[in-house]
XYZ file of C-alpha atoms in Angstrom:
784
model
C -22.098 -9.448 -16.499
C -22.828 -10.800 -13.713
C -26.557 -9.859 -11.974
C -27.568 -10.462 -8.507
C -30.665 -12.320 -9.274
C -28.447 -15.178 -11.250
C -25.063 -15.069 -8.707
C -26.629 -15.250 -5.611
C -27.990 -18.798 -6.103
C -25.280 -19.747 -7.503
C -23.100 -18.995 -4.436
C -25.544 -20.606 -2.060
C -25.294 -24.065 -4.476
C -21.523 -23.625 -4.471
C -20.963 -22.884 -0.164
C -24.037 -25.932 0.105
C -21.906 -28.256 -1.852
C -18.707 -26.830 -0.286
C -20.189 -28.876 3.304
C -20.483 -32.098 1.794
C -16.908 -32.541 0.282
C -15.779 -36.345 1.762
C -12.225 -35.860 3.524
C -10.524 -38.890 2.681
C -7.536 -39.399 5.475
C -3.936 -40.318 4.034
C -0.018 -39.896 4.368
C 0.506 -35.575 3.932
C 3.460 -34.630 1.972
C 6.153 -32.964 3.463
C 8.113 -29.962 3.155
C 10.699 -27.848 5.044
C 10.920 -24.775 7.038
C 14.486 -22.950 6.998
C 15.116 -19.766 8.401
C 16.921 -16.671 10.512
C 16.110 -16.019 13.969
C 17.912 -11.977 15.390
C 17.420 -10.134 17.820
C 14.771 -7.551 16.999
C 16.741 -4.045 18.075
C 20.377 -5.002 17.104
C 19.774 -7.550 13.811
C 22.401 -10.210 15.717
C 22.102 -13.232 15.058
C 20.559 -15.384 17.787
C 21.959 -18.827 18.432
C 20.786 -21.602 20.290
C 16.715 -20.405 19.811
C 14.293 -23.144 19.497
C 12.165 -23.282 16.850
C 9.354 -25.535 17.070
C 6.733 -27.071 15.012
C 3.895 -27.969 17.165
C 1.969 -30.889 15.760
C -1.230 -32.424 17.478
C 0.278 -35.695 18.060
C 4.308 -34.315 17.999
C 6.552 -31.961 17.081
C 8.963 -30.776 14.653
C 11.586 -28.600 16.926
C 15.449 -26.795 15.652
C 18.092 -25.222 17.287
C 19.426 -22.231 15.771
C 23.332 -22.284 15.132
C 25.990 -19.693 15.748
C 24.894 -17.795 12.379
C 21.149 -17.480 13.666
C 19.841 -20.050 11.066
C 17.445 -23.447 11.792
C 16.226 -25.896 9.289
C 13.146 -28.092 10.177
C 13.019 -30.461 6.898
C 10.085 -33.199 7.310
C 7.443 -30.621 8.114
C 3.285 -31.178 6.539
C 2.545 -29.186 4.199
C -0.788 -27.223 4.941
C -1.020 -24.164 8.069
C 1.289 -24.990 10.547
C 2.426 -23.007 13.825
C 5.632 -22.204 14.438
C 6.959 -21.205 17.944
C 10.695 -19.540 18.944
C 12.201 -19.739 22.208
C 15.088 -18.485 23.321
C 16.087 -17.767 27.500
C 16.494 -13.844 27.636
C 13.708 -13.019 25.356
C 10.087 -13.023 24.306
C 8.087 -16.520 22.758
C 7.549 -15.590 19.655
C 4.043 -17.478 17.872
C 3.381 -17.845 14.457
C 0.103 -19.679 13.311
C -1.147 -21.033 10.774
C 1.908 -20.167 7.946
C 1.166 -21.982 4.678
C 3.748 -23.884 3.276
C 3.020 -25.946 0.163
C 4.836 -28.205 -1.401
C 5.932 -26.725 -4.347
C 8.157 -24.265 -2.532
C 10.422 -24.148 1.016
C 9.320 -21.775 3.654
C 11.551 -19.333 4.144
C 11.505 -17.323 7.485
C 13.401 -14.269 8.521
C 12.026 -13.932 11.979
C 12.887 -11.109 14.825
C 13.046 -12.168 18.704
C 12.476 -9.140 21.000
C 14.163 -9.027 24.262
C 12.661 -9.404 27.895
C 12.421 -6.445 29.752
C 14.729 -6.675 32.665
C 14.071 -4.870 35.824
C 16.821 -2.743 38.467
C 17.610 -6.135 39.683
C 18.013 -8.132 36.088
C 15.014 -9.852 37.008
C 13.468 -10.900 33.187
C 10.286 -10.916 32.927
C 9.141 -13.075 29.833
C 6.249 -11.718 27.035
C 4.255 -13.024 23.963
C 4.225 -11.537 20.440
C 1.272 -11.297 19.200
C -0.032 -11.101 14.958
C -0.926 -7.876 15.265
C 2.836 -7.125 16.322
C 4.003 -5.052 13.434
C 7.867 -5.236 12.543
C 8.774 -2.147 13.505
C 9.404 -2.030 17.561
C 9.500 1.718 17.372
C 5.528 1.695 15.935
C 3.260 2.217 19.148
C 0.064 2.966 17.859
C -1.993 3.331 14.221
C 0.109 0.317 12.635
C -0.947 -3.174 11.284
C 1.204 -5.260 10.233
C 0.533 -7.515 6.602
C 1.303 -11.058 5.401
C 1.142 -12.043 1.805
C -0.802 -14.857 2.611
C -3.291 -11.739 2.987
C -2.773 -9.845 -0.111
C -3.674 -12.868 -2.002
C -6.566 -13.763 0.447
C -8.528 -10.847 0.969
C -11.626 -11.411 -1.660
C -11.148 -8.774 -4.250
C -7.722 -7.727 -3.395
C -6.517 -9.407 -6.601
C -2.405 -10.034 -4.756
C -2.688 -5.776 -4.756
C -1.650 -4.844 -1.368
C -3.704 -1.253 -1.681
C -6.174 -3.176 -2.529
C -5.935 -5.485 0.317
C -6.003 -2.539 3.190
C -8.957 -0.512 1.865
C -10.575 -3.428 4.544
C -8.918 -1.883 7.203
C -10.565 0.316 9.581
C -9.613 3.907 8.923
C -8.830 3.019 5.369
C -11.545 4.269 2.527
C -10.719 3.409 -1.457
C -12.354 5.743 -4.501
C -14.738 3.130 -5.250
C -13.818 2.626 -8.813
C -11.445 0.810 -9.600
C -8.394 3.179 -8.913
C -5.319 2.288 -6.529
C -5.920 5.903 -4.114
C -5.715 5.496 -0.534
C -7.557 7.262 1.747
C -7.099 6.779 5.326
C -8.628 8.875 7.721
C -10.408 11.647 5.850
C -7.326 12.842 3.618
C -6.610 13.108 -0.048
C -4.830 10.192 -0.798
C -1.897 12.429 -1.986
C -0.699 12.550 1.493
C 0.151 8.493 1.570
C 3.902 7.653 1.020
C 5.116 4.646 -0.380
C 8.275 3.125 0.992
C 10.262 -0.040 -0.518
C 13.009 -1.147 1.159
C 13.411 1.084 4.124
C 13.268 4.127 1.209
C 10.471 6.688 -0.227
C 9.459 5.974 -3.647
C 7.267 6.947 -6.646
C 3.501 6.115 -6.553
C 4.386 2.265 -7.689
C 0.892 1.676 -9.468
C 0.241 1.109 -13.429
C -0.766 4.382 -15.355
C 0.370 7.154 -12.767
C 1.303 10.430 -12.580
C 3.171 12.780 -10.891
C 1.779 13.795 -7.835
C -0.827 11.280 -7.383
C -0.758 8.070 -5.515
C -3.393 5.749 -7.381
C -3.551 3.085 -10.366
C -5.575 0.545 -11.583
C -3.231 -1.973 -11.041
C 0.540 -2.372 -8.571
C 3.674 -2.493 -10.087
C 5.000 -4.143 -7.786
C 4.395 -8.086 -7.609
C 2.810 -9.886 -4.245
C 5.091 -13.139 -5.291
C 7.736 -10.225 -3.769
C 6.573 -9.107 -0.854
C 7.961 -9.953 2.606
C 5.534 -9.005 5.871
C 5.032 -5.367 5.792
C 3.607 -2.343 7.576
C 0.996 0.123 7.307
C 0.333 3.191 9.202
C -2.506 5.422 9.737
C -1.082 8.004 11.723
C 0.395 9.683 14.368
C 3.951 7.795 12.941
C 7.171 7.730 15.039
C 9.675 9.736 14.312
C 11.900 8.100 12.344
C 8.918 8.677 9.203
C 8.490 11.949 7.624
C 6.601 13.877 4.593
C 3.565 12.510 4.685
C 0.431 13.430 6.587
C -2.313 10.532 6.059
C -0.531 7.189 5.328
C 2.753 4.943 5.052
C 2.406 2.092 2.895
C 5.972 0.183 4.540
C 6.679 -2.670 2.200
C 9.179 -4.968 2.059
C 10.820 -7.566 -0.049
C 11.580 -11.008 0.351
C 14.619 -12.909 0.152
C 15.095 -15.871 -2.158
C 16.158 -19.302 -1.135
C 19.532 -19.330 -0.425
C 19.893 -23.019 -0.063
C 17.579 -23.956 -3.575
C 16.899 -23.168 -6.869
C 12.612 -22.602 -7.138
C 10.491 -21.687 -9.455
C 6.749 -19.986 -10.020
C 4.481 -19.681 -13.151
C 1.008 -17.556 -13.163
C -1.366 -16.742 -15.846
C -3.873 -14.539 -15.061
C -6.636 -11.326 -16.752
C -4.088 -9.459 -15.163
C -0.990 -10.443 -15.928
C 1.816 -13.769 -16.909
C 4.783 -14.306 -14.701
C 7.299 -15.915 -14.303
C 9.803 -15.668 -10.699
C 13.112 -17.320 -10.253
C 14.767 -17.442 -6.674
C 18.267 -19.394 -5.717
C 21.768 -19.114 -4.466
C 24.469 -18.507 -5.894
C 26.358 -21.028 -4.699
C 25.938 -23.973 -2.535
C 29.261 -22.523 -0.562
C 27.454 -19.270 -0.583
C 24.710 -17.762 1.904
C 23.628 -15.133 -0.421
C 20.608 -15.047 -2.771
C 18.560 -13.581 -6.082
C 15.001 -13.514 -6.702
C 13.185 -11.720 -9.985
C 9.986 -11.297 -11.081
C 8.554 -9.829 -14.534
C 4.996 -9.797 -15.734
C 3.362 -8.835 -18.915
C -0.088 -7.900 -19.587
C -2.235 -10.438 -20.844
C -4.669 -8.531 -22.802
C -1.309 -6.804 -24.724
C 0.045 -10.693 -24.755
C -3.488 -11.525 -26.405
C -3.538 -8.372 -28.594
C -0.386 -9.181 -30.093
C -1.473 -12.183 -31.062
C -4.915 -10.498 -32.418
C -7.139 -12.850 -30.212
C -8.594 -9.841 -28.415
C -8.870 -6.316 -30.042
C -10.830 -3.704 -28.035
C -10.806 0.146 -27.907
C -8.391 1.082 -24.907
C -6.365 -2.325 -24.105
C -4.202 -1.791 -21.360
C -0.410 -2.870 -21.829
C 1.870 -3.200 -18.969
C 4.768 -4.471 -18.349
C 7.231 -5.035 -14.746
C 9.706 -6.625 -13.309
C 11.089 -6.116 -9.635
C 14.648 -8.066 -8.193
C 16.274 -8.412 -4.512
C 20.134 -9.588 -4.693
C 20.834 -10.372 -1.427
C 24.885 -10.920 -0.580
C 26.557 -11.222 2.769
C 29.565 -9.908 3.038
C 31.284 -11.335 6.545
C 33.099 -8.691 8.352
C 32.029 -6.109 5.174
C 28.642 -6.230 6.176
C 25.504 -7.194 4.276
C 24.440 -5.824 0.779
C 21.349 -5.959 -0.926
C 20.230 -4.645 -4.580
C 16.688 -4.133 -5.367
C 15.336 -2.754 -8.313
C 11.591 -1.985 -9.397
C 10.561 -1.063 -13.151
C 7.103 -1.014 -14.921
C 5.913 0.590 -18.398
C 2.235 0.542 -19.090
C 0.596 2.044 -22.298
C -2.689 2.777 -23.125
C -4.308 4.311 -26.439
C -7.944 5.658 -26.453
C -10.007 6.297 -29.642
C -13.560 8.196 -29.203
C -16.566 7.995 -31.890
C -19.480 9.773 -32.477
C -22.117 8.941 -30.651
C -24.781 9.154 -33.567
C -22.321 7.327 -35.965
C -19.701 4.769 -34.821
C -17.633 5.138 -37.380
C -16.398 8.906 -37.445
C -13.239 9.118 -34.697
C -13.799 12.120 -32.759
C -11.031 12.091 -30.464
C -8.142 10.164 -29.802
C -6.144 9.856 -26.256
C -2.494 8.405 -25.920
C -0.923 8.270 -22.529
C 1.856 6.112 -20.979
C 3.912 6.130 -18.230
C 7.025 4.592 -16.511
C 8.835 3.725 -12.889
C 11.940 2.533 -11.644
C 13.523 2.401 -8.233
C 16.968 1.003 -8.367
C 18.708 0.518 -4.747
C 22.048 -0.353 -2.833
C 21.247 -0.526 1.046
C 24.715 -1.906 3.408
C 24.296 -3.161 6.621
C 26.826 -3.125 8.863
C 27.567 -3.835 12.747
C 29.302 -1.498 13.947
C 29.189 -4.297 17.352
C 26.961 -6.392 19.498
C 24.975 -3.195 19.986
C 24.868 -1.061 17.404
C 24.248 -1.026 13.415
C 24.489 1.167 10.524
C 22.074 1.045 7.449
C 22.699 2.914 4.478
C 20.721 3.187 1.179
C 21.538 4.736 -2.253
C 18.902 4.698 -4.687
C 17.890 5.910 -7.662
C 13.825 6.509 -8.852
C 12.650 7.612 -11.823
C 8.619 8.484 -13.050
C 7.615 9.730 -15.941
C 4.083 10.043 -17.623
C 3.160 11.487 -20.908
C 0.109 12.273 -22.944
C -1.256 13.359 -25.549
C -4.820 14.617 -27.080
C -5.900 14.650 -30.612
C -9.142 16.549 -32.291
C -10.140 18.628 -34.741
C -9.536 22.253 -33.704
C -9.793 23.845 -36.729
C -12.447 22.183 -39.550
C -11.721 17.777 -40.125
C -7.945 17.970 -39.483
C -6.936 17.030 -36.214
C -4.711 18.791 -33.856
C -3.065 18.569 -30.471
C -5.093 19.690 -27.861
C -3.458 18.890 -24.827
C 0.565 17.754 -24.724
C 1.456 16.650 -21.372
C 5.453 15.430 -20.120
C 5.941 15.378 -16.734
C 9.604 13.695 -15.529
C 11.197 13.532 -12.337
C 14.245 11.686 -11.601
C 15.634 11.431 -7.498
C 18.754 10.155 -5.699
C 18.011 9.630 -2.284
C 19.970 8.720 0.024
C 19.092 7.267 3.468
C 21.591 6.476 6.558
C 20.242 5.195 10.001
C 22.368 4.554 12.799
C 21.234 2.490 15.817
C 22.179 1.627 19.113
C 20.581 -0.467 21.911
C 21.789 0.138 25.563
C 20.170 -2.413 26.931
C 16.908 -4.295 27.133
C 15.098 -0.962 28.480
C 16.657 1.858 26.464
C 17.121 1.982 22.689
C 18.464 4.339 20.590
C 18.279 5.696 16.804
C 19.126 9.057 14.885
C 19.010 9.189 11.153
C 19.588 11.703 7.767
C 17.793 11.430 4.578
C 19.151 13.377 1.228
C 16.675 13.753 -1.155
C 17.534 15.349 -4.197
C 15.021 16.158 -7.170
C 15.939 15.750 -11.034
C 12.584 17.291 -12.933
C 11.569 18.012 -16.281
C 8.100 19.147 -16.457
C 6.009 20.191 -19.671
C 2.313 20.672 -20.654
C 0.469 22.742 -23.511
C -3.070 22.592 -23.801
C -5.173 24.753 -26.216
C -7.375 27.158 -24.577
C -11.162 26.665 -26.871
C -12.255 30.586 -25.255
C -9.093 32.450 -26.188
C -8.481 30.184 -29.169
C -4.511 29.861 -28.099
C -2.749 27.256 -26.901
C -1.876 28.031 -23.041
C 1.518 26.691 -20.763
C 0.531 25.035 -17.377
C 4.321 23.578 -17.169
C 7.576 24.165 -18.606
C 10.278 24.409 -16.157
C 13.266 21.936 -15.959
C 15.508 22.397 -12.745
C 15.876 20.259 -9.415
C 15.108 20.990 -5.900
C 15.984 19.873 -2.410
C 14.681 17.802 0.749
C 16.161 17.109 3.711
C 15.540 15.584 6.925
C 16.854 14.511 10.105
C 15.333 12.173 13.100
C 16.494 11.298 16.622
C 14.196 9.337 18.932
C 14.771 7.198 22.334
C 12.614 4.217 23.191
C 12.409 3.342 27.023
C 10.668 0.599 28.052
C 9.802 2.003 31.627
C 8.274 -1.336 32.961
C 7.587 -4.498 30.875
C 3.891 -2.965 30.894
C 4.975 0.438 29.620
C 6.984 1.601 26.238
C 7.656 4.901 25.218
C 8.851 6.518 22.377
C 10.161 9.907 22.353
C 11.586 12.068 19.476
C 11.778 14.291 17.296
C 11.734 15.072 12.797
C 13.177 17.641 10.829
C 12.332 18.733 7.603
C 13.547 21.609 5.107
C 12.408 22.188 1.215
C 14.378 24.424 -0.915
C 11.676 25.822 -2.197
C 11.516 27.762 1.011
C 13.939 28.160 3.441
C 12.031 27.636 6.654
C 12.739 24.560 8.863
C 9.600 22.366 10.272
C 10.259 21.085 13.575
C 8.231 18.322 14.494
C 8.116 17.111 17.956
C 6.356 13.530 18.957
C 5.404 10.817 21.196
C 3.947 7.761 21.634
C 3.453 4.996 24.276
C 1.918 1.880 24.994
C 0.584 0.470 28.208
C -0.449 -3.749 28.918
C -1.910 -3.347 31.972
C -3.123 -6.816 31.847
C -2.268 -9.813 30.104
C -4.461 -9.633 27.147
C -5.484 -5.819 27.416
C -3.545 -2.746 26.235
C -3.809 1.063 25.785
C -1.892 3.067 23.444
C -1.451 6.336 22.074
C 0.821 8.939 20.246
C 0.629 12.815 19.259
C 2.851 14.700 16.847
C 3.440 17.145 13.952
C 3.905 15.705 10.821
C 4.626 17.837 7.568
C 4.738 17.236 3.618
C 6.445 18.747 0.665
C 3.379 18.899 -2.315
C 3.173 17.558 -5.289
C 6.235 19.661 -7.444
C 3.848 19.672 -10.051
C 1.607 22.476 -7.602
C 5.001 24.000 -7.518
C 5.693 25.284 -11.155
C 2.438 25.568 -12.578
C 2.518 28.155 -14.980
C -0.193 31.028 -14.258
C -0.185 34.056 -16.312
C 3.166 33.528 -17.859
C 5.130 32.926 -14.499
C 5.098 30.683 -11.716
C 3.911 32.514 -8.629
C 3.080 28.986 -6.212
C 7.162 27.950 -6.299
C 8.121 29.010 -2.912
C 4.948 27.637 -1.141
C 5.833 26.323 2.325
C 5.170 22.750 3.912
C 1.536 21.403 4.768
C 1.722 20.547 8.036
C -0.854 18.344 10.365
C -1.050 17.945 13.857
C -2.229 14.264 14.819
C -3.577 12.823 18.776
C -4.898 9.357 18.681
C -5.403 7.258 21.704
C -6.435 2.835 21.335
C -7.202 0.492 23.463
C -6.657 -3.548 22.214
C -8.162 -6.491 24.024
C -6.993 -10.317 22.886
C -9.925 -12.044 23.330
C -9.198 -14.858 22.505
C -5.770 -16.982 21.358
C -6.719 -16.126 17.919
C -9.541 -13.556 18.776
C -8.715 -9.681 18.670
C -10.351 -6.354 19.078
C -9.487 -2.711 18.643
C -10.813 0.141 18.741
C -8.762 3.687 17.833
C -9.785 7.909 18.302
C -8.494 10.470 16.585
C -8.195 14.108 16.237
C -5.788 15.262 13.154
C -5.850 18.726 12.673
C -3.545 20.673 9.064
C -2.639 23.606 8.430
C -0.527 25.740 6.627
C -2.588 24.053 3.161
C -2.189 25.506 -0.079
C -5.442 27.639 -0.905
C -6.437 30.172 -3.561
C -5.241 33.537 -2.309
C -8.520 34.865 -3.118
C -11.063 35.987 -0.999
C -14.396 34.296 -0.709
C -12.339 31.337 -2.884
C -13.570 27.432 -0.935
C -10.392 25.953 -3.115
C -7.721 24.384 -1.193
C -5.611 21.441 -1.912
C -6.898 19.117 0.122
C -9.473 18.357 -2.004
C -7.293 18.420 -4.605
C -7.449 15.509 -8.018
C -5.941 17.146 -10.430
C -2.289 16.549 -11.512
C -1.315 19.784 -10.983
C -3.329 23.641 -9.968
C -4.054 26.872 -11.867
C -4.848 28.812 -9.088
C -2.269 31.516 -6.859
C -1.940 29.226 -3.679
C -0.909 30.228 -0.319
C -0.331 28.332 3.165
C -2.938 29.981 4.797
C -6.017 27.006 4.939
C -6.745 24.606 7.339
C -8.604 21.378 8.121
C -10.112 18.890 10.361
C -9.839 14.989 10.819
C -12.231 13.787 13.664
C -13.180 9.662 14.464
C -13.608 6.178 15.740
C -12.447 2.725 14.235
C -13.492 -0.322 15.257
C -11.698 -3.903 14.253
C -13.047 -7.528 15.357
C -10.653 -9.473 14.006
C -10.359 -13.693 14.235
C -7.026 -14.625 12.569
C -7.033 -17.482 10.505
C -7.398 -20.683 12.850
C -9.188 -24.175 12.798
C -9.707 -23.430 8.588
C -11.299 -20.069 9.383
C -11.297 -16.489 9.818
C -13.261 -12.703 9.963
C -12.594 -9.020 10.130
C -15.073 -6.677 10.808
C -14.236 -2.759 10.351
C -16.449 0.267 11.392
C -14.696 3.384 10.495
C -16.901 6.457 11.625
C -15.456 9.938 10.564
C -16.140 13.719 9.617
C -13.457 15.227 7.562
C -13.521 19.179 6.728
C -11.549 22.134 5.387
C -11.713 25.958 5.565
C -9.876 27.957 2.879
C -10.290 31.580 2.780
C -13.973 32.018 2.453
C -13.472 31.743 5.882
C -16.182 28.454 6.507
C -16.349 25.059 6.735
C -16.718 22.627 4.512
C -17.225 18.773 3.883
C -14.036 17.718 2.503
C -14.137 15.487 -1.369
C -13.831 12.483 0.648
C -16.351 13.152 3.899
C -17.959 10.542 3.803
C -18.322 10.025 7.591
C -18.346 5.817 7.573
C -17.209 2.944 6.538
C -17.734 -0.722 7.122
C -16.054 -4.134 6.289
C -16.901 -7.390 6.766
C -14.877 -9.589 5.275
C -14.056 -13.959 6.007
C -13.509 -17.215 4.728
C -13.529 -20.994 5.326
C -10.326 -23.301 3.881
C -11.482 -27.159 3.092
C -8.409 -29.708 3.096
C -9.702 -32.898 0.601
C -6.583 -35.212 1.532
C -6.639 -38.671 -1.450
C -3.753 -39.832 -1.211
C 0.283 -39.948 0.137
C 1.451 -38.237 -3.208
C -1.120 -35.188 -3.256
C -3.928 -33.262 -0.761
C -5.854 -30.794 -2.319
C -7.196 -27.792 -0.431
C -10.514 -25.470 -1.270
C -11.158 -21.823 0.061
C -14.394 -19.865 -0.122
C -13.543 -15.744 0.442
C -15.381 -12.856 1.047
C -15.972 -9.296 1.613
C -18.942 -7.180 1.874
C -18.413 -3.506 2.027
C -20.232 -0.264 2.498
C -18.397 2.970 1.834
C -19.868 6.414 2.536
C -20.512 8.274 -0.715
C -18.008 11.045 -1.948
C -19.085 14.915 -1.970
C -20.090 16.296 -4.409
C -18.354 18.795 -6.080
C -21.164 20.591 -9.107
C -20.299 20.830 -12.846
C -21.180 24.475 -14.559
C -22.782 23.018 -17.996
C -23.054 25.747 -19.787
C -19.631 27.610 -18.300
C -17.745 24.577 -19.565
C -19.099 24.033 -22.735
C -18.010 27.482 -23.406
C -14.530 27.801 -22.044
C -14.355 24.166 -23.274
C -12.701 22.783 -19.728
C -14.391 21.549 -16.777
C -16.046 24.306 -14.767
C -17.278 24.024 -11.147
C -20.237 25.697 -8.792
C -17.563 26.127 -6.559
C -19.696 28.410 -4.141
C -21.726 24.887 -3.584
C -17.865 22.905 -2.812
C -19.143 19.239 -1.822
C -22.712 20.465 0.586
C -24.095 17.589 -1.029
C -22.930 14.107 -1.486
C -23.488 10.830 -4.006
C -24.606 7.676 -3.400
C -22.712 5.113 -0.546
C -21.144 2.491 -2.495
C -22.065 -0.853 -1.434
C -20.336 -4.113 -3.338
C -19.643 -7.771 -2.418
C -16.669 -9.785 -3.316
C -16.234 -13.223 -4.000
C -13.123 -15.583 -4.043
C -12.878 -18.908 -4.929
C -9.185 -20.718 -4.570
C -8.270 -24.054 -5.588
C -4.369 -25.572 -4.720
C -3.513 -29.132 -5.273
C 0.368 -29.859 -3.911
C 1.686 -32.801 -5.458
C 5.022 -33.711 -4.370
C 7.448 -30.623 -5.100
C 4.949 -29.315 -6.576
C 1.774 -26.940 -5.872
C -0.853 -25.750 -8.911
C -3.314 -23.069 -8.003
C -6.496 -21.498 -9.849
C -8.317 -18.779 -8.465
C -11.806 -17.083 -9.508
C -12.161 -13.600 -7.823
C -15.552 -11.765 -8.728
C -15.804 -8.336 -7.680
C -18.552 -6.519 -6.907
C -20.781 -9.690 -7.771
C -24.278 -7.779 -7.341
C -23.581 -5.356 -10.280
C -24.695 -2.006 -7.948
C -23.683 1.088 -9.609
C -23.235 3.769 -7.571
C -22.062 7.303 -8.438
C -18.694 8.046 -7.452
C -18.077 11.639 -9.224
C -19.201 13.648 -11.915
C -17.399 15.258 -14.768
C -18.066 17.689 -17.604
C -16.444 15.631 -21.279
C -15.412 18.491 -23.687
C -15.575 15.909 -26.782
C -19.330 15.332 -25.759
C -19.990 18.466 -23.824
C -22.000 16.451 -21.212
C -21.613 16.219 -17.462
C -21.317 12.746 -16.971
C -21.109 10.421 -13.733
C -17.853 8.102 -12.836
C -19.734 5.323 -11.371
C -17.629 2.599 -8.889
C -16.257 -0.333 -10.374
C -18.889 -2.981 -12.057
C -18.951 -6.348 -12.316
C -15.386 -7.621 -12.437
C -14.714 -11.637 -13.125
C -10.915 -12.605 -12.979
C -8.803 -15.857 -13.119
C -5.461 -16.811 -12.641
C -3.552 -20.050 -11.949
C -0.213 -20.566 -10.341
C 2.381 -22.850 -10.651
C 5.494 -23.473 -8.432
C 8.102 -25.596 -8.522
């Protein structure tokens, strides 16, 4: 483990040495930039657009053909700027794209039609980096790129870890992928892939939870994606706090390419290319296996609880001419961990074992069909699967090991999504959609009750449930500087016959060339984890008719483009949560707003409320001239009220979060056939401590399970979490080949703040869950 007194001098020496690295001039390596340009509203290909690579002394330009395709061969390897111009459309600028010699850069670019006034006067504008892909999202939205996922120190190429640097977003500090948005429970996040909701895509996940130590979706597969923190536009439903809208990139449709990576967290291979030279279809496939699992099988490492996991994902792009475009995509993952616990006084005496595993599967088929030049229909049919299981054994009677906890949670889901988009003109656009979801679940859980000295049932149900969602929206560009999106989302859960009608509205006012105001408000709802509906309590399932949890969001934002690459954004928000399930018991402080268990053991009623208020600040210098930085500050207050009629802090009310991250890239040109690039990144974070639910040790020992002092729920606050992450990347460009080494060190100062306390029935002690310690990870990538 690296401690502060040894790591900081080393970092200072490394940084000082980097500043004096000589830069040798030479001819640059070359690579091709290709892609397609389409209308951002109708997805129609745009012909005659000019795509230009901006260079210091000259430029490389290409026009798009009748199908919107362009090609820029002979572009210098490194960071490049691109401009897309077409009369009648807003100019699109893309800054500091990473072009490597090992892979062609294939882009899917969209243009926004310029506003036309009443007399058909075209007023042009420009799109900047902060714009999201979804033109309907006007507030509380942020796009992110794969390059940022790889660059941010401590992100480990994981988008879930990367977004923790955004304003309004928090992590748990313990190394899990829980995403806490604006003080809300991480359960209220929704994950989406290729436009459809999917289960939690993390390894070692469980039904109803959203975190996990490692994301099963490899960043090598991702295209630019969007993240939303509130006041979602009407097309999104079944979420209260945030939405992770991830998209897979298309494979190269002209040239076969390969990449291999070897690192502490996994060994993987990626293949992509065209099906044939005469067909524009492409494939993209990735497979990864746990490196520690491979080393364990080879007998090189052996320790208690080796995480073993594997995952694979793919995307097949299948254009079919007049029949439309088909896309087949998939994601699968499996993870296993076997733990053994030994006596503290005699480390040879085994006292308990715990074996757990989880699986996730996604298989989807999307059809994109152009009804006319102004309308298209997008239809997706997907099957998803998630399952988790656990078995614990220990001596219950004498010395013989017996099972004390048996868990099997399985959920198969069939989901269809249909969206119709119609663009009336440059000022008006309509969209409507229907999503049908069918859940086929099988939940089983039995555990040994130490107090009663008998087995109890926590879950025992096999059945199905449905969720139906409808939406309709209208985007109106009132003027070049003012856009409004109005609409409604409607939700119904088959477990409760009530309908949730959710009106929503948002606007964006660009009142000067560099400044804008945005606002949004609306009602949102979410179906709770199915395991909560079917918890067995005293032999029955009293919660199966729970209503949807709901929230009213109101957000106001201000943006200022301080310079070409310097951006400032602030947002204030108010969120009122209602119809929240709470324990149906007078004087109880129990609310699902604070739940961190797999399922509840309480009889619930939808009588709880909560409120989140806050202010967020972001100052970001986009990557330009070989460096970048971002500073974010979030101030918030998160409270709830259960049946005791007292406003309390929620578990996640840390009050403040601050992040400072940045990096610099150093170029070393050695010859015409090689180019070396060294990048240094860092992230400094301060997270307000989570709230404490005190453990009643004597009652926990007596009953053999965690018992808490609920009358003092979340009154006290744990210590703040502080950490510094460091990332060092060294990239070697060769002709048609790229090598990259990457070292990331998380929490280099070794801080060990306490995140939470829990009762350990094996040791019969209250133990502390601490923040993730110093963790170095090394990886190597090869692309060709």
